[in-house]
DNA sequence: ATTAGGG
DNA sequence: CCCTAAT
């Protein structure tokens, strides 16, 4: 299989591989973010006020309330306004302040594929200019297609097949760089170079993301992990991560940001989608990227006049886009006190919708028949061991919806009315099949 | 890490 | 599917 090239934001700038030129997009984008940030900020404030009524204003928040507020700030609050996830604010002093936030992905069914905060940050001391989306020609890393082939060791004896991936470019969503306003262009160039070098110069590791979750278990096969050519390659992503020995450039002595929960160690990194899917969002840390390019899905970069000021003489090399991203491993972050200039990014995206197949439902039903409800982990292990994308929570949820569907009248169910003799309709088969089974197994669902 | 439920 | 409180 061959996949289209990743899209490029109109702000992505690809530098000539050997160039030391300053990306004009840097400044252009800077303006952009300020504007967006202001607007979003207002919205946030209002939303927050609205919801914070639940807490007595006259009383100082208790520890519990404080936690609730924080949670609110870090989850639903942001969820309510997805477009303002990540941005910078213009401060009175002319600097850039960023708002931190996070998104927590939840645990997977087994091993260590749990709770990953896809954030990456990197900053330098001096000043506080935040930049991102800069493109840097990358000859080695992104140029050559990579192929991955693995054996399918499915116990079911399924025919093994190769999984082919073509990585056309590595995108680094963000890279935080700080330089004084009085810095020269030359120094800026050097700073950028330094940042990139810091990221790429050290030991680099590649991480694998599947549906926004980091796959940590290296011993599992692709099929066990849920990666198969006919499956969800579109949700497969890779990350560039600095090796474990990279030391932070320096320390910052500012107090931790309020929104950074203790113990919530941000993790990497640079990310890109292996297969840009027109219907799904790019896993990028930059919301503006999401907004501006993920949907348009125009893989063919359009050099329009409106982008002239950004592109100017920069030569595009889309297939080698290498956008800076915060690069620092968790340990390094732990040593560096957070700073409000730091901006978090989210790479975890909502998983794609994957309707249960008839066979899956059957397997689920059978497992529940045998194990009963409430033992989702066991159900997972028994019937979905090799379905990497089905977590026990997914199974629990599916069962929930199945039971609900079975309870309601056929008229209340979704879908076009299906002739009684048309038993091939998957959903009908699924539902009626379930109903029958449930009738015979009322012990499983007494209420039915 | 799991379970149970609401969103 | 997501998010989370409670285990």
XYZ file of C-alpha atoms (C1' of nucleotides) in Angstrom:
462
model
C 0.000 0.000 0.000
C 1.094 3.461 -0.688
C -0.031 6.397 1.277
C -0.359 9.979 0.249
C 2.037 12.494 1.546
C 1.178 14.271 4.734
C -0.510 17.525 4.294
C 1.323 20.613 5.009
C 0.002 23.558 6.758
C 0.052 26.734 4.865
C 2.384 27.853 7.502
C 4.733 25.065 7.077
C 7.865 26.221 5.585
C 10.328 23.941 4.094
C 13.766 25.223 4.165
C 16.244 24.306 1.589
C 18.123 21.466 3.052
C 21.225 23.450 3.520
C 19.729 26.793 4.048
C 20.126 28.867 7.112
C 17.475 31.266 6.100
C 14.933 32.438 8.566
C 11.467 31.165 8.009
C 9.262 34.082 7.381
C 6.365 31.997 8.392
C 7.653 32.253 11.828
C 6.622 35.839 12.108
C 3.518 35.458 10.151
C 2.320 32.750 12.372
C 3.263 34.668 15.364
C 0.763 37.324 14.455
C -1.803 34.754 13.783
C -1.582 33.122 17.094
C -1.811 36.279 18.976
C -5.035 37.056 17.375
C -6.460 33.640 17.834
C -5.265 33.465 21.335
C -7.020 36.621 22.345
C -10.294 35.526 21.020
C -10.110 32.107 22.496
C -9.074 33.446 25.782
C -12.219 35.439 26.102
C -14.246 32.452 25.329
C -12.482 30.422 27.873
C -13.016 32.914 30.582
C -16.692 33.092 29.982
C -17.069 29.395 29.849
C -15.192 28.960 32.983
C -17.244 31.465 34.842
C -20.373 29.855 33.746
C -19.402 26.481 34.992
C -17.649 27.556 38.082
C -20.895 28.599 39.617
C -20.967 25.194 41.084
C -18.400 26.310 43.532
C -19.132 28.870 46.089
C -17.331 31.972 45.179
C -17.298 33.272 48.701
C -15.514 30.300 50.018
C -11.976 29.491 49.188
C -11.897 26.273 47.238
C -11.220 23.269 49.319
C -8.641 20.858 48.202
C -11.291 18.742 46.660
C -12.901 21.586 44.889
C -9.624 22.765 43.701
C -9.039 19.425 42.169
C -12.383 19.485 40.560
C -11.668 22.821 39.120
C -8.413 21.652 37.808
C -9.963 18.650 36.307
C -12.529 20.789 34.795
C -9.927 22.972 33.360
C -8.033 20.120 31.970
C -10.739 18.050 30.499
C -14.245 19.032 29.716
C -13.413 22.591 29.805
C -11.088 22.094 26.951
C -13.199 19.569 25.312
C -15.910 22.112 25.034
C -13.720 24.282 22.987
C -11.504 22.038 20.966
C -10.235 24.784 18.800
C -8.667 26.671 21.541
C -6.668 23.869 22.848
C -3.361 25.296 22.259
C -2.355 28.776 21.661
C -0.321 31.611 22.820
C -1.325 34.739 24.499
C 0.068 38.103 24.062
C 1.180 39.552 27.273
C 1.478 43.089 28.281
C 5.176 42.827 28.316
C 5.171 41.774 24.768
C 6.098 38.248 25.523
C 4.103 35.240 24.768
C 2.288 33.359 27.387
C 0.942 30.007 26.703
C -1.808 28.160 28.360
C -1.164 24.732 29.530
C -3.588 21.999 29.276
C -3.619 18.369 28.850
C -5.624 15.544 27.749
C -5.380 12.235 29.273
C -5.899 9.154 27.333
C -6.988 6.303 29.342
C -5.673 2.940 30.071
C -5.455 0.220 27.665
C -6.405 -3.291 28.379
C -3.080 -4.702 29.188
C 0.542 -4.176 29.704
C 1.756 -0.694 29.854
C -0.180 1.026 27.187
C -1.715 3.405 29.544
C -2.173 6.965 30.344
C -0.136 8.913 28.002
C 0.059 12.581 27.913
C 1.194 13.419 24.521
C 2.957 16.503 25.197
C 6.328 17.652 24.512
C 7.958 20.777 25.383
C 11.210 22.378 25.109
C 12.308 25.733 26.006
C 15.295 27.832 26.381
C 15.992 30.442 28.894
C 16.386 33.848 27.461
C 13.098 35.043 26.232
C 9.850 33.535 25.277
C 8.995 33.301 21.716
C 7.081 30.278 20.875
C 7.305 28.926 17.482
C 6.040 26.035 15.630
C 5.305 24.763 12.214
C 8.598 25.612 10.872
C 9.763 23.321 8.273
C 13.245 22.124 8.123
C 14.496 20.047 5.373
C 15.262 16.664 6.610
C 17.245 14.510 4.358
C 17.854 11.416 6.331
C 14.972 10.977 8.601
C 12.047 11.561 6.426
C 13.144 10.954 2.978
C 13.281 7.284 2.645
C 10.181 5.225 2.813
C 10.155 2.732 5.563
C 8.700 -0.618 5.425
C 7.640 -2.733 8.196
C 6.917 -6.335 7.933
C 6.063 -8.574 10.728
C 4.924 -12.046 11.169
C 1.443 -12.611 12.201
C 1.673 -15.136 14.920
C -1.976 -15.327 15.492
C -2.820 -18.489 17.253
C -5.823 -18.837 15.058
C -3.523 -19.738 12.282
C -4.427 -16.745 10.213
C -2.338 -16.206 7.183
C 0.364 -13.748 7.955
C 0.710 -10.807 5.740
C 2.994 -7.875 5.565
C 2.135 -4.436 6.709
C 3.601 -1.881 4.460
C 4.056 1.632 5.510
C 5.402 4.533 3.684
C 6.610 7.384 5.724
C 7.097 10.370 3.604
C 7.898 12.853 6.243
C 8.259 13.451 9.878
C 6.399 16.299 11.261
C 7.451 18.010 14.383
C 4.456 19.951 15.562
C 6.163 22.256 17.931
C 9.446 23.504 19.007
C 9.799 26.086 21.646
C 12.418 28.587 21.148
C 13.176 31.646 23.103
C 15.119 34.565 21.919
C 15.134 38.178 22.983
C 13.412 40.639 20.776
C 16.708 42.322 20.420
C 18.270 39.212 19.132
C 19.609 39.336 15.661
C 18.263 37.340 12.868
C 21.483 35.510 12.839
C 21.150 34.531 16.434
C 17.645 33.405 15.810
C 18.881 31.169 13.098
C 21.451 29.749 15.380
C 18.926 29.247 18.099
C 16.629 27.404 15.798
C 19.476 25.343 14.588
C 20.414 24.592 18.132
C 16.951 23.523 18.987
C 16.695 21.281 16.022
C 20.093 19.905 16.650
C 19.234 19.242 20.228
C 16.310 17.267 19.071
C 17.857 15.434 16.214
C 21.438 15.489 17.240
C 21.102 13.266 20.193
C 19.919 9.791 20.191
C 16.637 9.542 18.542
C 14.061 7.005 19.196
C 10.983 6.264 17.283
C 7.773 5.726 19.088
C 4.652 4.179 17.731
C 1.258 5.618 18.248
C -1.884 3.752 17.528
C -5.052 5.714 17.678
C -3.349 8.310 19.676
C -2.027 5.905 22.200
C 1.543 5.132 22.590
C 2.389 1.542 22.052
C 4.972 0.644 24.612
C 5.206 -3.054 24.412
C 7.875 -3.770 21.887
C 7.457 -7.474 22.183
C 3.999 -7.670 20.834
C 3.436 -8.325 17.214
C 1.757 -5.854 14.983
C -1.334 -7.942 14.776
C -1.499 -8.316 18.502
C -1.189 -4.640 18.817
C -3.899 -4.074 16.326
C -1.796 -3.030 13.425
C -2.647 -4.771 10.246
C -2.829 -3.677 6.689
C -6.558 -4.114 6.550
C -7.052 -2.613 9.875
C -6.246 0.750 11.142
C -3.126 1.895 9.498
C -4.752 5.217 9.230
C -4.441 5.662 12.922
C -0.904 4.559 13.072
C 1.589 7.209 13.857
C 5.164 7.528 14.752
C 7.028 9.836 16.960
C 10.499 11.116 17.122
C 11.754 11.109 20.608
C 14.992 12.247 22.011
C 17.068 9.543 23.482
C 17.328 9.038 27.214
C 20.646 10.754 27.577
C 19.705 14.140 26.323
C 20.100 16.738 28.974
C 17.989 19.808 29.214
C 19.656 22.937 27.888
C 19.196 24.660 31.161
C 16.959 25.099 34.035
C 14.239 27.517 34.618
C 13.346 28.534 38.095
C 9.819 29.572 37.734
C 6.965 28.075 39.582
C 5.031 25.280 38.058
C 1.970 26.270 36.159
C -1.272 25.843 37.950
C -2.652 23.579 35.379
C 0.117 21.121 35.463
C -1.014 18.400 37.787
C 1.576 16.983 40.066
C 2.842 13.695 38.912
C 1.500 14.186 35.471
C 4.669 13.881 33.604
C 4.272 15.101 30.112
C 5.674 12.889 27.504
C 6.998 13.294 24.077
C 6.939 14.379 21.099
C 7.081 14.700 17.573
C 4.426 12.984 15.719
C 3.033 12.411 12.352
C 0.510 10.275 10.765
C 1.630 7.475 8.641
C -1.416 7.717 6.526
C -3.212 10.974 6.322
C -6.823 10.128 6.105
C -9.116 12.692 4.572
C -11.691 11.926 7.166
C -9.614 12.025 10.194
C -7.570 14.628 11.806
C -3.903 14.827 11.682
C -2.275 13.933 14.892
C -0.614 17.159 15.440
C 0.072 19.213 18.429
C -0.852 22.334 16.693
C -4.536 23.140 16.705
C -4.162 25.672 14.020
C -2.736 22.989 11.907
C -5.689 20.899 12.603
C -7.969 23.638 11.676
C -6.244 24.846 8.669
C -4.944 21.854 6.960
C -6.260 18.706 8.418
C -9.672 19.151 7.013
C -8.877 20.563 3.665
C -6.819 17.538 3.089
C -5.329 18.939 0.048
C -2.207 16.981 -0.233
C -1.067 19.115 -3.001
C 0.284 22.166 -1.507
C -1.154 25.246 -3.040
C 1.046 28.145 -3.418
C -1.475 30.887 -3.390
C -0.885 34.553 -3.318
C -2.084 34.810 0.217
C 0.788 32.715 1.265
C 3.330 34.606 -0.624
C 4.365 36.574 2.367
C 4.990 33.410 4.178
C 6.728 31.491 1.563
C 8.630 34.128 -0.301
C 11.788 32.613 -1.519
C 11.607 29.513 0.516
C 11.677 26.516 -1.553
C 9.157 23.978 -0.638
C 10.042 20.438 -0.154
C 6.840 19.064 1.156
C 7.920 15.533 1.221
C 10.523 16.407 3.735
C 8.629 18.537 6.064
C 10.178 18.463 9.418
C 8.374 20.684 11.736
C 9.905 21.447 15.070
C 8.334 20.039 18.112
C 9.103 20.312 21.764
C 11.678 17.750 22.413
C 12.584 16.621 25.822
C 12.072 13.408 27.539
C 10.044 12.987 30.617
C 12.916 12.848 32.938
C 14.336 15.991 31.587
C 11.024 17.655 32.066
C 10.862 16.539 35.594
C 14.008 18.423 36.298
C 12.893 21.554 34.638
C 10.391 23.546 36.577
C 7.492 24.421 34.444
C 7.052 27.858 33.219
C 3.947 29.541 32.036
C 5.528 30.169 28.737
C 5.456 26.513 28.170
C 2.791 25.278 26.014
C 1.495 21.814 26.027
C 0.310 20.090 23.017
C -1.982 17.250 22.508
C -1.420 14.522 20.122
C -3.894 12.133 21.480
C -6.881 12.197 19.322
C -10.192 10.553 19.512
C -9.991 7.076 18.197
C -11.690 6.381 14.984
C -15.076 4.812 15.062
C -14.907 1.121 14.493
C -18.262 -0.548 14.505
C -18.320 -3.989 15.921
C -18.664 -6.658 13.337
C -21.153 -9.410 13.635
C -18.452 -11.838 14.545
C -17.162 -9.540 17.177
C -20.574 -9.220 18.699
C -20.951 -12.932 18.641
C -17.649 -13.359 20.339
C -18.591 -10.801 22.908
C -21.933 -12.371 23.587
C -20.436 -15.772 23.933
C -17.784 -14.545 26.277
C -20.330 -12.826 28.435
C -22.450 -15.922 28.441
C -19.540 -17.814 29.806
C -18.104 -15.273 32.120
C -21.045 -13.127 32.971
C -20.991 -9.364 33.021
C -18.597 -7.405 35.062
C -15.542 -9.270 34.038
C -14.539 -7.241 31.095
C -10.906 -7.854 31.469
C -11.517 -11.545 31.282
C -13.801 -11.056 28.329
C -11.084 -9.143 26.647
C -8.542 -11.803 27.329
C -10.781 -14.579 26.274
C -12.355 -13.234 23.151
C -10.419 -10.192 22.086
C -6.903 -11.032 23.000
C -5.686 -10.240 19.550
C -7.900 -7.308 18.893
C -5.571 -4.590 19.917
C -8.089 -1.891 19.345
C -10.767 -3.305 21.575
C -10.149 -2.464 25.152
C -12.097 -3.949 27.953
C -13.811 -0.663 28.294
C -14.823 -0.875 24.672
C -16.257 -4.291 25.261
C -18.096 -3.123 28.274
C -19.500 -0.222 26.315
C -20.520 -2.428 23.460
C -22.306 -4.736 25.773
C -24.044 -1.786 27.253
C -25.307 -0.628 23.922
C -26.287 -4.109 22.925
C -28.344 -4.528 26.010
C -29.911 -1.171 25.489
C -30.719 -1.946 21.915
C -32.167 -5.253 22.836
C -34.445 -3.582 25.308
C -35.937 -1.028 23.031
C -38.416 -1.761 20.329
C -37.194 -2.369 16.809
C -38.861 0.859 15.805
C -36.665 2.772 18.130
C -33.563 1.376 16.661
C -31.561 3.158 14.130
C -31.234 2.202 10.565
C -33.585 1.680 7.733
C -36.425 -0.731 8.309
C -35.245 -4.078 7.180
C -37.572 -6.681 5.687
C -38.006 -9.614 7.980
C -36.595 -11.965 5.458
C -33.538 -9.908 5.043
C -31.386 -11.432 7.717
C -28.190 -10.485 6.153
C -28.286 -6.946 7.354
C -25.482 -6.912 9.819
C -27.161 -4.720 12.340
C -30.352 -6.632 12.235
C -28.557 -9.863 12.481
C -26.662 -8.466 15.345
C -29.626 -7.198 17.241
C -32.009 -10.009 16.632
C -29.313 -12.474 17.244
C -28.595 -10.831 20.500
C -32.212 -10.722 21.471
C -32.509 -14.404 20.966
C -29.468 -15.133 22.952
C -30.532 -12.879 25.706
C -33.869 -14.567 25.992
C -32.143 -17.813 26.504
C -29.745 -16.354 28.902
C -31.875 -14.247 31.093
C -29.615 -15.000 33.939
C -27.084 -12.782 32.317
C -29.428 -9.907 32.001
C -32.220 -10.443 34.457
C -33.950 -7.243 33.545
C -34.658 -8.584 30.133
C -5.301 -1.507 36.501
C -10.394 -2.415 36.492
C -15.115 -1.651 36.959
C -19.310 0.905 36.391
C -21.779 4.636 34.574
C -22.774 9.011 32.774
C -21.675 11.977 28.623
C -16.009 6.452 22.181
C -14.696 9.458 25.990
C -14.155 10.726 30.871
C -13.910 9.528 35.611
C -15.083 8.211 40.303
C -14.432 4.439 42.965
C -12.193 0.328 43.793
